[in-house]
Amino acid sequence: MTFQKESGSEAASQAEFVQLFTKSQRRLYLYILSQVPHPVEAEEILQEANVIAWTKSSQYRSGSNFFAWVCQIAHFEILKHRSRQKRTKLRFSDEFIEQVASEVVEQVDELESRRLALKHCLGKLRDKDRELIQSRYAPGERGKDLASQIGRPANSVYQSLGRIRRTLMECIQRQLAVEFH
């Protein structure tokens, strides 16, 4: 994609492409991650797919399904990655990977809606509840360690976390019900 002087429709087309490209990044990463066991490898494949999508941007047709188009590019990059990894002893069959990929594409919108609902609901929690739940789910954190850090009995922390999780689940369900009805 070049950014030299273009006509109005070419500039609009480029702007649409950039907007769709940017908006699809998280979903595309999740699609790739569903088929590649390591996040670092998924990031590398995402970058390779992004470069190809960018260089083939003129082939994208405005109004068509951008996510399906970019997933097809990522699919071929995943296949290349898998062929380079053939020496690995633990390997899923191509059929299994295809099935997982298909299901991810079908579920990616729902999962993104759930993520956004969770983000909204976390924002509605009391500050101390939000801090507790975020501390508990910080990488490498364990409930017993958290309890000793904040000076509360483990049982008390587990009860609080259970109450917060129920609150979040109910909020998410309400949020999704509003969104889908």
CSV table of C-alpha atoms in Angstrom, one decimal:
chain,number,residue,atom,x,y,z
A,1,MET,CA,0.0,0.0,0.0
A,2,THR,CA,1.5,3.3,-1.0
A,3,PHE,CA,0.7,6.6,0.4
A,4,GLN,CA,1.4,8.8,-2.6
A,5,LYS,CA,-1.1,11.2,-4.0
A,6,GLU,CA,-4.3,9.3,-4.7
A,7,SER,CA,-7.8,10.0,-5.8
A,8,GLY,CA,-10.5,10.5,-3.2
A,9,SER,CA,-11.9,7.0,-3.6
A,10,GLU,CA,-8.4,5.4,-3.3
A,11,ALA,CA,-7.7,7.5,-0.1
A,12,ALA,CA,-11.1,6.4,1.3
A,13,SER,CA,-10.3,2.8,0.4
A,14,GLN,CA,-6.9,3.1,2.2
A,15,ALA,CA,-8.5,4.6,5.2
A,16,GLU,CA,-11.1,1.8,5.4
A,17,PHE,CA,-8.3,-0.8,5.1
A,18,VAL,CA,-6.2,0.8,7.9
A,19,GLN,CA,-9.3,1.0,10.1
A,20,LEU,CA,-10.3,-2.7,9.5
A,21,PHE,CA,-6.6,-3.8,9.8
A,22,THR,CA,-6.2,-2.1,13.2
A,23,LYS,CA,-9.6,-3.2,14.5
A,24,SER,CA,-8.9,-6.9,13.6
A,25,GLN,CA,-5.5,-7.2,15.4
A,26,ARG,CA,-6.8,-8.7,18.7
A,27,ARG,CA,-9.2,-11.1,17.0
A,28,LEU,CA,-6.6,-12.2,14.5
A,29,TYR,CA,-4.1,-12.8,17.3
A,30,LEU,CA,-6.6,-14.9,19.2
A,31,TYR,CA,-7.4,-16.9,16.0
A,32,ILE,CA,-3.7,-17.6,15.6
A,33,LEU,CA,-3.2,-18.4,19.2
A,34,SER,CA,-5.9,-21.0,19.1
A,35,GLN,CA,-3.8,-23.0,16.7
A,36,VAL,CA,-0.3,-22.3,17.9
A,37,PRO,CA,0.7,-23.4,21.4
A,38,HIS,CA,3.0,-20.5,22.4
A,39,PRO,CA,2.1,-16.9,22.5
A,40,VAL,CA,5.5,-15.8,21.2
A,41,GLU,CA,5.1,-17.9,18.1
A,42,ALA,CA,1.6,-16.6,17.7
A,43,GLU,CA,3.0,-13.0,17.9
A,44,GLU,CA,5.6,-13.9,15.2
A,45,ILE,CA,2.9,-15.4,12.9
A,46,LEU,CA,0.7,-12.3,13.5
A,47,GLN,CA,3.5,-10.1,12.4
A,48,GLU,CA,4.2,-12.2,9.3
A,49,ALA,CA,0.5,-12.2,8.4
A,50,ASN,CA,0.3,-8.4,9.0
A,51,VAL,CA,3.2,-7.8,6.6
A,52,ILE,CA,1.5,-10.0,3.9
A,53,ALA,CA,-1.9,-8.4,4.5
A,54,TRP,CA,-0.3,-4.9,4.2
A,55,THR,CA,1.5,-5.8,1.0
A,56,LYS,CA,-1.7,-7.3,-0.5
A,57,SER,CA,-3.9,-4.5,0.6
A,58,SER,CA,-4.8,-3.7,-2.9
A,59,GLN,CA,-6.3,-7.2,-3.3
A,60,TYR,CA,-8.8,-6.6,-0.5
A,61,ARG,CA,-12.3,-5.6,-1.9
A,62,SER,CA,-14.1,-3.0,0.1
A,63,GLY,CA,-17.3,-4.2,1.6
A,64,SER,CA,-16.2,-7.9,1.8
A,65,ASN,CA,-15.4,-9.7,5.1
A,66,PHE,CA,-12.0,-8.3,6.1
A,67,PHE,CA,-11.6,-10.6,9.0
A,68,ALA,CA,-12.2,-13.7,6.9
A,69,TRP,CA,-9.7,-12.3,4.3
A,70,VAL,CA,-7.0,-11.7,6.9
A,71,CYS,CA,-7.7,-15.0,8.6
A,72,GLN,CA,-7.0,-16.8,5.3
A,73,ILE,CA,-3.6,-15.1,5.1
A,74,ALA,CA,-2.9,-16.0,8.7
A,75,HIS,CA,-4.0,-19.6,8.0
A,76,PHE,CA,-1.3,-20.0,5.3
A,77,GLU,CA,1.3,-18.5,7.7
A,78,ILE,CA,0.2,-21.0,10.4
A,79,LEU,CA,0.6,-23.8,7.9
A,80,LYS,CA,4.1,-22.6,7.0
A,81,HIS,CA,5.0,-22.4,10.7
A,82,ARG,CA,3.6,-25.9,11.3
A,83,SER,CA,5.7,-27.3,8.4
A,84,ARG,CA,8.8,-25.7,10.0
A,85,GLN,CA,7.9,-27.4,13.3
A,86,LYS,CA,7.4,-30.9,11.9
A,87,ARG,CA,10.4,-32.1,13.9
A,88,THR,CA,8.5,-31.4,17.2
A,89,LYS,CA,7.4,-34.7,18.7
A,90,LEU,CA,4.1,-33.5,20.1
A,91,ARG,CA,2.0,-32.3,17.2
A,92,PHE,CA,-1.7,-32.1,16.6
A,93,SER,CA,-3.2,-33.3,13.3
A,94,ASP,CA,-3.9,-30.8,10.6
A,95,GLU,CA,-7.6,-31.8,10.8
A,96,PHE,CA,-7.7,-31.0,14.5
A,97,ILE,CA,-6.1,-27.6,14.0
A,98,GLU,CA,-8.6,-26.9,11.1
A,99,GLN,CA,-11.5,-27.7,13.4
A,100,VAL,CA,-10.2,-25.5,16.2
A,101,ALA,CA,-9.6,-22.7,13.8
A,102,SER,CA,-13.1,-23.0,12.4
A,103,GLU,CA,-14.7,-22.8,15.8
A,104,VAL,CA,-12.5,-19.9,16.8
A,105,VAL,CA,-13.7,-17.9,13.8
A,106,GLU,CA,-17.3,-18.7,14.8
A,107,GLN,CA,-16.8,-17.7,18.4
A,108,VAL,CA,-14.4,-14.7,18.2
A,109,ASP,CA,-17.2,-12.1,18.2
A,110,GLU,CA,-18.9,-13.6,21.2
A,111,LEU,CA,-15.6,-13.9,23.1
A,112,GLU,CA,-14.7,-10.2,22.3
A,113,SER,CA,-18.2,-9.2,23.5
A,114,ARG,CA,-17.6,-11.1,26.7
A,115,ARG,CA,-14.1,-9.5,27.2
A,116,LEU,CA,-15.6,-6.0,26.7
A,117,ALA,CA,-18.5,-6.8,29.2
A,118,LEU,CA,-15.9,-8.0,31.7
A,119,LYS,CA,-13.9,-4.8,31.2
A,120,HIS,CA,-17.1,-2.8,31.8
A,121,CYS,CA,-18.1,-4.8,34.8
A,122,LEU,CA,-14.6,-4.5,36.4
A,123,GLY,CA,-15.0,-0.8,36.1
A,124,LYS,CA,-18.2,-0.9,38.1
A,125,LEU,CA,-16.6,-2.8,41.0
A,126,ARG,CA,-15.6,-1.0,44.2
A,127,ASP,CA,-12.0,0.0,44.1
A,128,LYS,CA,-10.9,-2.5,46.8
A,129,ASP,CA,-12.8,-5.4,45.1
A,130,ARG,CA,-11.3,-4.5,41.7
A,131,GLU,CA,-7.8,-4.3,43.3
A,132,LEU,CA,-8.3,-7.7,45.0
A,133,ILE,CA,-9.5,-9.5,41.8
A,134,GLN,CA,-6.7,-7.9,39.7
A,135,SER,CA,-4.1,-8.9,42.3
A,136,ARG,CA,-5.4,-12.4,42.4
A,137,TYR,CA,-5.1,-12.9,38.7
A,138,ALA,CA,-1.8,-11.1,38.2
A,139,PRO,CA,0.7,-13.5,36.5
A,140,GLY,CA,2.2,-16.0,39.0
A,141,GLU,CA,-0.1,-14.9,41.9
A,142,ARG,CA,-1.7,-17.5,44.2
A,143,GLY,CA,-4.5,-17.0,46.6
A,144,LYS,CA,-2.6,-18.0,49.7
A,145,ASP,CA,0.3,-15.7,48.8
A,146,LEU,CA,-2.2,-12.8,48.3
A,147,ALA,CA,-3.8,-13.5,51.6
A,148,SER,CA,-0.5,-13.2,53.5
A,149,GLN,CA,0.4,-10.1,51.5
A,150,ILE,CA,-2.7,-8.2,52.5
A,151,GLY,CA,-2.8,-9.7,56.0
A,152,ARG,CA,-6.1,-11.5,55.8
A,153,PRO,CA,-6.9,-15.2,56.4
A,154,ALA,CA,-6.9,-17.2,53.2
A,155,ASN,CA,-10.5,-18.4,53.8
A,156,SER,CA,-11.6,-14.7,54.0
A,157,VAL,CA,-9.8,-13.9,50.8
A,158,TYR,CA,-11.3,-16.9,49.0
A,159,GLN,CA,-14.8,-15.9,50.2
A,160,SER,CA,-14.3,-12.3,49.0
A,161,LEU,CA,-13.0,-13.5,45.6
A,162,GLY,CA,-16.0,-15.8,45.3
A,163,ARG,CA,-18.4,-13.0,46.0
A,164,ILE,CA,-16.6,-10.7,43.4
A,165,ARG,CA,-16.6,-13.4,40.8
A,166,ARG,CA,-20.4,-13.9,41.2
A,167,THR,CA,-20.9,-10.2,41.0
A,168,LEU,CA,-18.9,-10.0,37.8
A,169,MET,CA,-20.7,-13.0,36.3
A,170,GLU,CA,-24.1,-11.5,37.0
A,171,CYS,CA,-23.0,-8.2,35.6
A,172,ILE,CA,-21.5,-9.8,32.4
A,173,GLN,CA,-24.7,-11.8,31.9
A,174,ARG,CA,-26.8,-8.6,32.2
A,175,GLN,CA,-24.5,-6.7,29.9
A,176,LEU,CA,-24.6,-9.4,27.2
A,177,ALA,CA,-28.4,-9.8,27.5
A,178,VAL,CA,-28.7,-6.0,26.7
A,179,GLU,CA,-26.2,-6.3,23.8
A,180,PHE,CA,-27.9,-9.3,22.2
A,181,HIS,CA,-31.5,-8.3,22.7
